[in-house]
């Protein structure tokens, strides 16, 4: 990876309208052009397997999708499907036989030009989880009762959110099937039929709490497949769309966001400070040129110009040079008002690295994940639950608290050490680029200022 020519992953904007396979391919084509911008250590596989250190863990990825990009339902559904696939293939073969692999019906061919229909495949779907070293043996954990949540969590708002979306699973499934034009009932003898119905009511049905951004055609095709079988292959179409979006749009944007070490107020402050340094250098240069002072006094413009361009270029790429000296990052707003347990390990540097990487990924999939030291579940853990409420966070207590926080405290907020060595290395490259570019701009400008003749106006 080039030191002076490294670029962060380009921002991948969301395409308008419901997602389909052709749009997902556009995402993939865009990100293929910038594969070198994401090192292997920060790959999609390492992030979702929770093998990357903060700020690129699976929880960090989920936080980004919930609080920044507002499409966490994709990752929540993807996690469920990985668990479900592993759980399905752990069944005895006699139970698996009740739900054969789904094969989409072929289009009807014109008479006289019929072609042989391909046989139904009996192999596992291509999105099987054999490549993921995840322990899915335990059953789906029960919903944590509101009384067991962190005191920092807004219980009343959470209960209200449940009440507004507490429609019967059967009613949701029936309405979804009716909109898709499906008039017959699913096979209830098939394994995990009740869980499939919950997935429909949470992710597939229109106006569901975590509705996926699917077109009517895609939704109808998935519901038709689910009616026939509970085999994981019934979700092949929606899986391809969801994973294509995660890989091609969400993950590159998450890595781009994770490389930044400052929050928005801090970055804007540093950027304006850089502009102020450059303006001060210009004023000083004009004053010295118009005076009778020796031209060598104009060399004082060099440090002002260099600092201004240096911190300005770094801030344009989301980095604060001052915070970078300690390889730290500013706390996110939602991290500043929680129980703080998830941030304790950040300040221990190398002491907790092994514990963070070695933790079971299955633990972070559970809503009732216990915190280190026996802490209670916080509101951030709820987003990791498969069957929860919608991903709105306006009810969380940190929102109002952060709005009332003074501007100076937002700018100079607390920082935590960046554990991920790859992220630190990428930040080092970006800061080095800002140093070099600032020098390339400052040296000729300073030479020009020194070379200009005195006017003696002042």
GROMACS .gro file of C-alpha atoms in nm:
model
  458
    1UNK     CA    1   0.000   0.000   0.000
    2UNK     CA    2   0.155   0.328  -0.112
    3UNK     CA    3   0.244   0.570   0.165
    4UNK     CA    4   0.188   0.898  -0.021
    5UNK     CA    5  -0.093   0.787  -0.250
    6UNK     CA    6  -0.321   0.605  -0.008
    7UNK     CA    7  -0.687   0.709  -0.025
    8UNK     CA    8  -0.966   0.622   0.210
    9UNK     CA    9  -1.251   0.421   0.058
   10UNK     CA   10  -1.474   0.651  -0.141
   11UNK     CA   11  -1.815   0.719   0.006
   12UNK     CA   12  -2.076   0.494  -0.157
   13UNK     CA   13  -2.411   0.671  -0.170
   14UNK     CA   14  -2.734   0.479  -0.135
   15UNK     CA   15  -2.918   0.416  -0.458
   16UNK     CA   16  -3.278   0.538  -0.469
   17UNK     CA   17  -3.569   0.299  -0.444
   18UNK     CA   18  -3.590  -0.063  -0.324
   19UNK     CA   19  -3.280  -0.277  -0.359
   20UNK     CA   20  -3.245  -0.547  -0.622
   21UNK     CA   21  -2.961  -0.761  -0.754
   22UNK     CA   22  -2.869  -0.520  -1.034
   23UNK     CA   23  -2.828  -0.233  -0.786
   24UNK     CA   24  -2.619  -0.452  -0.558
   25UNK     CA   25  -2.393  -0.527  -0.855
   26UNK     CA   26  -2.345  -0.152  -0.899
   27UNK     CA   27  -2.225  -0.136  -0.539
   28UNK     CA   28  -1.984  -0.422  -0.599
   29UNK     CA   29  -1.847  -0.263  -0.918
   30UNK     CA   30  -1.784   0.064  -0.737
   31UNK     CA   31  -1.601  -0.092  -0.447
   32UNK     CA   32  -1.389  -0.318  -0.670
   33UNK     CA   33  -1.212  -0.007  -0.797
   34UNK     CA   34  -1.090   0.074  -0.447
   35UNK     CA   35  -1.010  -0.267  -0.302
   36UNK     CA   36  -0.664  -0.153  -0.196
   37UNK     CA   37  -0.818   0.111   0.030
   38UNK     CA   38  -0.943  -0.160   0.271
   39UNK     CA   39  -0.667  -0.386   0.410
   40UNK     CA   40  -0.736  -0.754   0.464
   41UNK     CA   41  -0.735  -0.703   0.841
   42UNK     CA   42  -1.044  -0.481   0.804
   43UNK     CA   43  -1.225  -0.701   0.553
   44UNK     CA   44  -1.596  -0.768   0.573
   45UNK     CA   45  -1.532  -1.123   0.697
   46UNK     CA   46  -1.308  -1.007   0.983
   47UNK     CA   47  -1.554  -0.741   1.093
   48UNK     CA   48  -1.864  -0.965   1.100
   49UNK     CA   49  -1.669  -1.245   1.269
   50UNK     CA   50  -1.568  -0.995   1.538
   51UNK     CA   51  -1.199  -1.055   1.469
   52UNK     CA   52  -1.112  -0.688   1.431
   53UNK     CA   53  -1.026  -0.471   1.728
   54UNK     CA   54  -1.204  -0.144   1.814
   55UNK     CA   55  -1.310   0.073   1.644
   56UNK     CA   56  -1.391  -0.195   1.383
   57UNK     CA   57  -1.564  -0.463   1.588
   58UNK     CA   58  -1.902  -0.611   1.503
   59UNK     CA   59  -2.063  -0.389   1.769
   60UNK     CA   60  -1.898  -0.083   1.613
   61UNK     CA   61  -2.033  -0.188   1.273
   62UNK     CA   62  -2.382  -0.225   1.419
   63UNK     CA   63  -2.355   0.112   1.595
   64UNK     CA   64  -2.262   0.275   1.265
   65UNK     CA   65  -2.559   0.118   1.089
   66UNK     CA   66  -2.799   0.220   1.366
   67UNK     CA   67  -2.681   0.573   1.444
   68UNK     CA   68  -2.516   0.692   1.121
   69UNK     CA   69  -2.644   0.516   0.809
   70UNK     CA   70  -2.982   0.407   0.956
   71UNK     CA   71  -3.002   0.065   0.786
   72UNK     CA   72  -2.905  -0.179   1.061
   73UNK     CA   73  -3.182  -0.420   0.957
   74UNK     CA   74  -2.956  -0.556   0.683
   75UNK     CA   75  -2.689  -0.673   0.927
   76UNK     CA   76  -2.949  -0.792   1.179
   77UNK     CA   77  -3.117  -1.009   0.917
   78UNK     CA   78  -2.781  -1.132   0.784
   79UNK     CA   79  -2.674  -1.241   1.133
   80UNK     CA   80  -3.001  -1.426   1.184
   81UNK     CA   81  -2.966  -1.606   0.852
   82UNK     CA   82  -2.615  -1.727   0.939
   83UNK     CA   83  -2.743  -1.861   1.268
   84UNK     CA   84  -3.049  -2.016   1.110
   85UNK     CA   85  -2.850  -2.188   0.834
   86UNK     CA   86  -2.616  -2.348   1.085
   87UNK     CA   87  -2.909  -2.449   1.305
   88UNK     CA   88  -3.100  -2.602   1.013
   89UNK     CA   89  -2.811  -2.819   0.898
   90UNK     CA   90  -2.761  -2.938   1.256
   91UNK     CA   91  -3.104  -3.107   1.240
   92UNK     CA   92  -3.132  -3.483   1.178
   93UNK     CA   93  -3.165  -3.569   0.812
   94UNK     CA   94  -3.517  -3.694   0.869
   95UNK     CA   95  -3.627  -3.345   0.980
   96UNK     CA   96  -3.432  -3.172   0.704
   97UNK     CA   97  -3.617  -3.386   0.452
   98UNK     CA   98  -3.943  -3.214   0.553
   99UNK     CA   99  -3.806  -2.889   0.408
  100UNK     CA  100  -3.636  -2.964   0.075
  101UNK     CA  101  -3.418  -2.699  -0.094
  102UNK     CA  102  -3.619  -2.443  -0.282
  103UNK     CA  103  -3.585  -2.408  -0.657
  104UNK     CA  104  -3.745  -2.106  -0.820
  105UNK     CA  105  -3.995  -2.199  -1.093
  106UNK     CA  106  -3.867  -2.155  -1.444
  107UNK     CA  107  -4.041  -1.927  -1.690
  108UNK     CA  108  -4.286  -2.103  -1.925
  109UNK     CA  109  -4.129  -2.164  -2.264
  110UNK     CA  110  -4.320  -2.126  -2.595
  111UNK     CA  111  -4.482  -2.441  -2.735
  112UNK     CA  112  -4.255  -2.631  -2.971
  113UNK     CA  113  -3.941  -2.485  -2.821
  114UNK     CA  114  -3.935  -2.648  -2.481
  115UNK     CA  115  -3.610  -2.697  -2.300
  116UNK     CA  116  -3.527  -2.945  -2.030
  117UNK     CA  117  -3.578  -2.808  -1.685
  118UNK     CA  118  -3.268  -2.832  -1.466
  119UNK     CA  119  -3.299  -3.073  -1.175
  120UNK     CA  120  -3.350  -2.939  -0.827
  121UNK     CA  121  -3.026  -2.891  -0.648
  122UNK     CA  122  -2.972  -3.074  -0.321
  123UNK     CA  123  -2.651  -2.902  -0.220
  124UNK     CA  124  -2.628  -2.645   0.053
  125UNK     CA  125  -2.686  -2.281  -0.044
  126UNK     CA  126  -2.378  -2.083  -0.131
  127UNK     CA  127  -2.424  -1.864   0.173
  128UNK     CA  128  -2.372  -2.147   0.421
  129UNK     CA  129  -2.178  -2.056   0.731
  130UNK     CA  130  -1.909  -2.318   0.710
  131UNK     CA  131  -1.655  -2.043   0.646
  132UNK     CA  132  -1.749  -1.859   0.964
  133UNK     CA  133  -1.597  -1.983   1.287
  134UNK     CA  134  -1.901  -1.903   1.497
  135UNK     CA  135  -2.064  -2.107   1.772
  136UNK     CA  136  -2.436  -2.124   1.700
  137UNK     CA  137  -2.514  -2.426   1.917
  138UNK     CA  138  -2.722  -2.243   2.176
  139UNK     CA  139  -3.085  -2.160   2.110
  140UNK     CA  140  -3.216  -1.813   2.041
  141UNK     CA  141  -3.192  -1.623   2.373
  142UNK     CA  142  -3.519  -1.489   2.514
  143UNK     CA  143  -3.598  -1.122   2.502
  144UNK     CA  144  -3.452  -0.948   2.805
  145UNK     CA  145  -3.732  -0.803   3.019
  146UNK     CA  146  -3.728  -0.425   3.048
  147UNK     CA  147  -3.656  -0.450   3.420
  148UNK     CA  148  -3.321  -0.616   3.349
  149UNK     CA  149  -3.194  -0.336   3.130
  150UNK     CA  150  -2.946  -0.069   3.221
  151UNK     CA  151  -3.077   0.222   3.427
  152UNK     CA  152  -2.948   0.442   3.146
  153UNK     CA  153  -3.205   0.290   2.913
  154UNK     CA  154  -3.536   0.468   2.868
  155UNK     CA  155  -3.773   0.191   2.978
  156UNK     CA  156  -4.097   0.377   2.919
  157UNK     CA  157  -4.004   0.466   2.561
  158UNK     CA  158  -3.891   0.110   2.496
  159UNK     CA  159  -4.223  -0.031   2.622
  160UNK     CA  160  -4.412   0.224   2.415
  161UNK     CA  161  -4.214   0.117   2.109
  162UNK     CA  162  -4.312  -0.241   2.169
  163UNK     CA  163  -4.677  -0.145   2.205
  164UNK     CA  164  -4.682   0.038   1.873
  165UNK     CA  165  -4.536  -0.260   1.687
  166UNK     CA  166  -4.691  -0.543   1.888
  167UNK     CA  167  -4.904  -0.686   1.611
  168UNK     CA  168  -4.971  -1.055   1.604
  169UNK     CA  169  -4.710  -1.251   1.411
  170UNK     CA  170  -4.987  -1.449   1.244
  171UNK     CA  171  -5.165  -1.130   1.134
  172UNK     CA  172  -4.845  -0.987   0.989
  173UNK     CA  173  -4.772  -1.306   0.797
  174UNK     CA  174  -5.129  -1.324   0.669
  175UNK     CA  175  -5.125  -0.962   0.552
  176UNK     CA  176  -4.787  -1.007   0.381
  177UNK     CA  177  -4.904  -1.321   0.201
  178UNK     CA  178  -5.225  -1.147   0.095
  179UNK     CA  179  -5.033  -0.856  -0.058
  180UNK     CA  180  -4.811  -1.104  -0.240
  181UNK     CA  181  -5.119  -1.286  -0.377
  182UNK     CA  182  -5.057  -1.608  -0.183
  183UNK     CA  183  -5.383  -1.773  -0.076
  184UNK     CA  184  -5.279  -2.105   0.077
  185UNK     CA  185  -5.120  -2.173   0.414
  186UNK     CA  186  -4.762  -2.279   0.475
  187UNK     CA  187  -4.667  -2.631   0.582
  188UNK     CA  188  -4.669  -2.616   0.962
  189UNK     CA  189  -4.503  -2.957   0.999
  190UNK     CA  190  -4.177  -2.822   0.862
  191UNK     CA  191  -3.903  -2.741   1.115
  192UNK     CA  192  -3.870  -2.385   1.249
  193UNK     CA  193  -4.194  -2.270   1.086
  194UNK     CA  194  -4.276  -2.050   1.388
  195UNK     CA  195  -3.935  -1.882   1.366
  196UNK     CA  196  -3.980  -1.822   0.993
  197UNK     CA  197  -4.311  -1.652   1.066
  198UNK     CA  198  -4.137  -1.426   1.315
  199UNK     CA  199  -3.881  -1.335   1.050
  200UNK     CA  200  -4.160  -1.245   0.810
  201UNK     CA  201  -4.328  -1.023   1.069
  202UNK     CA  202  -3.998  -0.852   1.158
  203UNK     CA  203  -3.815  -0.817   0.824
  204UNK     CA  204  -4.025  -0.913   0.522
  205UNK     CA  205  -4.380  -0.790   0.582
  206UNK     CA  206  -4.461  -0.430   0.479
  207UNK     CA  207  -4.440  -0.184   0.770
  208UNK     CA  208  -4.264  -0.442   0.986
  209UNK     CA  209  -4.036  -0.313   1.267
  210UNK     CA  210  -3.717  -0.387   1.072
  211UNK     CA  211  -3.850  -0.398   0.719
  212UNK     CA  212  -3.586  -0.470   0.457
  213UNK     CA  213  -3.573  -0.238   0.158
  214UNK     CA  214  -3.712  -0.491  -0.090
  215UNK     CA  215  -3.917  -0.435  -0.402
  216UNK     CA  216  -4.267  -0.580  -0.425
  217UNK     CA  217  -4.143  -0.836  -0.677
  218UNK     CA  218  -3.860  -0.953  -0.452
  219UNK     CA  219  -4.082  -0.964  -0.143
  220UNK     CA  220  -4.342  -1.172  -0.326
  221UNK     CA  221  -4.078  -1.414  -0.454
  222UNK     CA  222  -3.934  -1.462  -0.103
  223UNK     CA  223  -4.277  -1.513   0.054
  224UNK     CA  224  -4.363  -1.765  -0.216
  225UNK     CA  225  -4.044  -1.957  -0.144
  226UNK     CA  226  -4.104  -1.948   0.232
  227UNK     CA  227  -4.452  -2.090   0.187
  228UNK     CA  228  -4.305  -2.397   0.021
  229UNK     CA  229  -4.015  -2.468   0.255
  230UNK     CA  230  -3.824  -2.349   0.559
  231UNK     CA  231  -3.497  -2.450   0.396
  232UNK     CA  232  -3.236  -2.168   0.407
  233UNK     CA  233  -3.230  -2.166   0.026
  234UNK     CA  234  -3.575  -2.001   0.036
  235UNK     CA  235  -3.392  -1.683   0.143
  236UNK     CA  236  -3.130  -1.701  -0.135
  237UNK     CA  237  -3.263  -1.397  -0.321
  238UNK     CA  238  -3.296  -1.169  -0.021
  239UNK     CA  239  -2.961  -1.294   0.111
  240UNK     CA  240  -2.784  -1.191  -0.209
  241UNK     CA  241  -2.940  -0.844  -0.190
  242UNK     CA  242  -2.864  -0.794   0.179
  243UNK     CA  243  -2.508  -0.922   0.164
  244UNK     CA  244  -2.442  -0.728  -0.157
  245UNK     CA  245  -2.553  -0.410   0.019
  246UNK     CA  246  -2.345  -0.485   0.327
  247UNK     CA  247  -2.032  -0.568   0.131
  248UNK     CA  248  -2.062  -0.306  -0.140
  249UNK     CA  249  -2.206  -0.008   0.044
  250UNK     CA  250  -2.224  -0.039   0.423
  251UNK     CA  251  -1.883  -0.195   0.492
  252UNK     CA  252  -1.672   0.046   0.280
  253UNK     CA  253  -1.854   0.344   0.432
  254UNK     CA  254  -1.802   0.200   0.780
  255UNK     CA  255  -1.427   0.163   0.727
  256UNK     CA  256  -1.409   0.517   0.587
  257UNK     CA  257  -1.594   0.643   0.896
  258UNK     CA  258  -1.381   0.437   1.137
  259UNK     CA  259  -1.056   0.585   1.006
  260UNK     CA  260  -1.167   0.931   1.121
  261UNK     CA  261  -1.054   1.006   1.477
  262UNK     CA  262  -1.255   1.322   1.542
  263UNK     CA  263  -1.623   1.394   1.578
  264UNK     CA  264  -1.790   1.652   1.353
  265UNK     CA  265  -1.749   1.952   1.589
  266UNK     CA  266  -1.382   1.870   1.644
  267UNK     CA  267  -1.309   1.828   1.273
  268UNK     CA  268  -1.485   2.153   1.184
  269UNK     CA  269  -1.296   2.334   1.460
  270UNK     CA  270  -0.960   2.204   1.337
  271UNK     CA  271  -1.049   2.284   0.975
  272UNK     CA  272  -1.140   2.641   1.065
  273UNK     CA  273  -0.821   2.667   1.271
  274UNK     CA  274  -0.623   2.572   0.963
  275UNK     CA  275  -0.797   2.842   0.760
  276UNK     CA  276  -0.727   3.094   1.038
  277UNK     CA  277  -0.355   3.008   1.032
  278UNK     CA  278  -0.342   3.058   0.654
  279UNK     CA  279  -0.526   3.390   0.676
  280UNK     CA  280  -0.289   3.505   0.951
  281UNK     CA  281   0.010   3.412   0.735
  282UNK     CA  282  -0.128   3.612   0.442
  283UNK     CA  283  -0.190   3.917   0.661
  284UNK     CA  284   0.159   3.893   0.806
  285UNK     CA  285   0.312   3.860   0.459
  286UNK     CA  286   0.124   4.164   0.328
  287UNK     CA  287   0.229   4.369   0.630
  288UNK     CA  288   0.597   4.277   0.597
  289UNK     CA  289   0.600   4.334   0.219
  290UNK     CA  290   0.447   4.677   0.263
  291UNK     CA  291   0.690   4.773   0.541
  292UNK     CA  292   1.060   4.854   0.536
  293UNK     CA  293   1.147   4.543   0.739
  294UNK     CA  294   1.405   4.301   0.604
  295UNK     CA  295   1.260   4.041   0.374
  296UNK     CA  296   1.397   3.764   0.595
  297UNK     CA  297   1.134   3.850   0.851
  298UNK     CA  298   0.889   3.705   0.603
  299UNK     CA  299   1.015   3.357   0.685
  300UNK     CA  300   0.784   3.373   0.985
  301UNK     CA  301   0.504   3.308   0.739
  302UNK     CA  302   0.636   2.955   0.683
  303UNK     CA  303   0.526   2.801   1.016
  304UNK     CA  304   0.184   2.963   0.994
  305UNK     CA  305   0.130   2.841   0.640
  306UNK     CA  306   0.264   2.493   0.713
  307UNK     CA  307   0.049   2.442   1.024
  308UNK     CA  308  -0.257   2.580   0.846
  309UNK     CA  309  -0.224   2.356   0.541
  310UNK     CA  310  -0.117   2.056   0.750
  311UNK     CA  311  -0.409   2.048   0.992
  312UNK     CA  312  -0.650   2.163   0.721
  313UNK     CA  313  -0.564   1.877   0.485
  314UNK     CA  314  -0.581   1.622   0.767
  315UNK     CA  315  -0.915   1.763   0.887
  316UNK     CA  316  -1.052   1.741   0.533
  317UNK     CA  317  -0.992   1.366   0.563
  318UNK     CA  318  -1.157   1.347   0.904
  319UNK     CA  319  -0.844   1.346   1.121
  320UNK     CA  320  -0.737   1.575   1.402
  321UNK     CA  321  -0.356   1.588   1.410
  322UNK     CA  322  -0.352   1.673   1.781
  323UNK     CA  323  -0.557   1.366   1.880
  324UNK     CA  324  -0.354   1.156   1.641
  325UNK     CA  325  -0.034   1.218   1.837
  326UNK     CA  326  -0.171   0.980   2.101
  327UNK     CA  327  -0.335   0.743   1.849
  328UNK     CA  328  -0.671   0.820   2.007
  329UNK     CA  329  -1.017   0.902   1.881
  330UNK     CA  330  -1.303   1.109   2.015
  331UNK     CA  331  -1.586   0.925   2.183
  332UNK     CA  332  -1.902   0.888   1.976
  333UNK     CA  333  -2.207   1.065   2.120
  334UNK     CA  334  -2.379   0.737   2.213
  335UNK     CA  335  -2.064   0.619   2.389
  336UNK     CA  336  -2.051   0.916   2.625
  337UNK     CA  337  -2.363   0.847   2.831
  338UNK     CA  338  -2.379   0.468   2.862
  339UNK     CA  339  -2.264   0.248   3.146
  340UNK     CA  340  -1.914   0.278   3.001
  341UNK     CA  341  -1.831  -0.090   3.042
  342UNK     CA  342  -1.772  -0.139   2.673
  343UNK     CA  343  -1.513   0.139   2.678
  344UNK     CA  344  -1.311   0.029   2.978
  345UNK     CA  345  -1.093  -0.200   2.771
  346UNK     CA  346  -1.006   0.087   2.535
  347UNK     CA  347  -0.790   0.250   2.800
  348UNK     CA  348  -0.607  -0.069   2.891
  349UNK     CA  349  -0.418  -0.076   2.561
  350UNK     CA  350  -0.258  -0.417   2.511
  351UNK     CA  351  -0.393  -0.571   2.832
  352UNK     CA  352  -0.737  -0.648   2.693
  353UNK     CA  353  -0.657  -0.703   2.327
  354UNK     CA  354  -0.645  -1.080   2.359
  355UNK     CA  355  -0.968  -1.086   2.557
  356UNK     CA  356  -1.143  -0.871   2.297
  357UNK     CA  357  -1.040  -1.084   2.000
  358UNK     CA  358  -1.091  -1.413   2.176
  359UNK     CA  359  -1.447  -1.345   2.287
  360UNK     CA  360  -1.710  -1.567   2.131
  361UNK     CA  361  -1.888  -1.406   1.840
  362UNK     CA  362  -2.204  -1.585   1.947
  363UNK     CA  363  -2.209  -1.369   2.260
  364UNK     CA  364  -2.235  -1.046   2.065
  365UNK     CA  365  -2.527  -1.187   1.866
  366UNK     CA  366  -2.734  -1.217   2.182
  367UNK     CA  367  -2.948  -0.935   2.312
  368UNK     CA  368  -2.871  -1.041   2.667
  369UNK     CA  369  -2.494  -1.024   2.625
  370UNK     CA  370  -2.340  -0.988   2.972
  371UNK     CA  371  -2.094  -0.705   3.014
  372UNK     CA  372  -1.753  -0.752   3.164
  373UNK     CA  373  -1.773  -0.739   3.540
  374UNK     CA  374  -2.136  -0.851   3.547
  375UNK     CA  375  -2.281  -0.528   3.415
  376UNK     CA  376  -2.636  -0.513   3.291
  377UNK     CA  377  -2.740  -0.500   2.929
  378UNK     CA  378  -2.747  -0.149   2.785
  379UNK     CA  379  -2.960  -0.007   2.506
  380UNK     CA  380  -2.676  -0.055   2.255
  381UNK     CA  381  -2.701  -0.434   2.298
  382UNK     CA  382  -3.064  -0.438   2.184
  383UNK     CA  383  -2.959  -0.369   1.825
  384UNK     CA  384  -2.778  -0.706   1.826
  385UNK     CA  385  -3.099  -0.893   1.900
  386UNK     CA  386  -3.263  -1.075   1.611
  387UNK     CA  387  -3.624  -1.004   1.704
  388UNK     CA  388  -3.647  -0.662   1.860
  389UNK     CA  389  -3.821  -0.332   1.803
  390UNK     CA  390  -3.734  -0.094   1.523
  391UNK     CA  391  -3.393   0.071   1.513
  392UNK     CA  392  -3.509   0.422   1.604
  393UNK     CA  393  -3.295   0.578   1.876
  394UNK     CA  394  -3.474   0.907   1.945
  395UNK     CA  395  -3.593   0.764   2.278
  396UNK     CA  396  -3.242   0.692   2.405
  397UNK     CA  397  -3.130   0.917   2.687
  398UNK     CA  398  -2.803   1.022   2.528
  399UNK     CA  399  -2.983   1.207   2.247
  400UNK     CA  400  -3.125   1.483   2.468
  401UNK     CA  401  -2.814   1.496   2.684
  402UNK     CA  402  -2.587   1.542   2.385
  403UNK     CA  403  -2.808   1.816   2.241
  404UNK     CA  404  -2.775   2.009   2.567
  405UNK     CA  405  -2.399   1.963   2.582
  406UNK     CA  406  -2.204   2.291   2.533
  407UNK     CA  407  -2.020   2.332   2.206
  408UNK     CA  408  -1.676   2.350   2.367
  409UNK     CA  409  -1.739   2.022   2.548
  410UNK     CA  410  -1.841   1.862   2.219
  411UNK     CA  411  -1.522   1.984   2.056
  412UNK     CA  412  -1.289   1.881   2.338
  413UNK     CA  413  -1.468   1.562   2.434
  414UNK     CA  414  -1.300   1.262   2.594
  415UNK     CA  415  -1.084   1.037   2.381
  416UNK     CA  416  -1.003   0.666   2.385
  417UNK     CA  417  -0.704   0.480   2.254
  418UNK     CA  418  -0.739   0.305   1.917
  419UNK     CA  419  -0.666  -0.064   1.966
  420UNK     CA  420  -0.672  -0.162   1.600
  421UNK     CA  421  -0.317  -0.145   1.468
  422UNK     CA  422  -0.432  -0.137   1.105
  423UNK     CA  423  -0.647   0.169   1.167
  424UNK     CA  424  -0.354   0.339   1.340
  425UNK     CA  425  -0.134   0.260   1.041
  426UNK     CA  426  -0.386   0.405   0.795
  427UNK     CA  427  -0.414   0.719   1.005
  428UNK     CA  428  -0.035   0.747   1.010
  429UNK     CA  429  -0.033   0.735   0.631
  430UNK     CA  430  -0.299   1.004   0.601
  431UNK     CA  431  -0.120   1.234   0.848
  432UNK     CA  432   0.210   1.177   0.667
  433UNK     CA  433   0.040   1.272   0.342
  434UNK     CA  434  -0.085   1.594   0.501
  435UNK     CA  435   0.270   1.674   0.616
  436UNK     CA  436   0.414   1.617   0.270
  437UNK     CA  437   0.139   1.806   0.086
  438UNK     CA  438   0.161   2.094   0.331
  439UNK     CA  439   0.537   2.116   0.273
  440UNK     CA  440   0.494   2.103  -0.105
  441UNK     CA  441   0.253   2.395  -0.091
  442UNK     CA  442   0.423   2.600   0.182
  443UNK     CA  443   0.779   2.599   0.049
  444UNK     CA  444   0.705   2.763  -0.290
  445UNK     CA  445   0.460   3.007  -0.133
  446UNK     CA  446   0.716   3.112   0.127
  447UNK     CA  447   0.982   3.146  -0.144
  448UNK     CA  448   0.752   3.371  -0.343
  449UNK     CA  449   0.674   3.585  -0.037
  450UNK     CA  450   1.044   3.630   0.042
  451UNK     CA  451   1.131   3.707  -0.319
  452UNK     CA  452   0.875   3.987  -0.360
  453UNK     CA  453   1.031   4.337  -0.339
  454UNK     CA  454   0.949   4.574  -0.056
  455UNK     CA  455   0.700   4.844  -0.130
  456UNK     CA  456   0.767   5.067   0.171
  457UNK     CA  457   0.408   5.179   0.187
  458UNK     CA  458   0.386   5.144   0.564
   0.00000   0.00000   0.00000
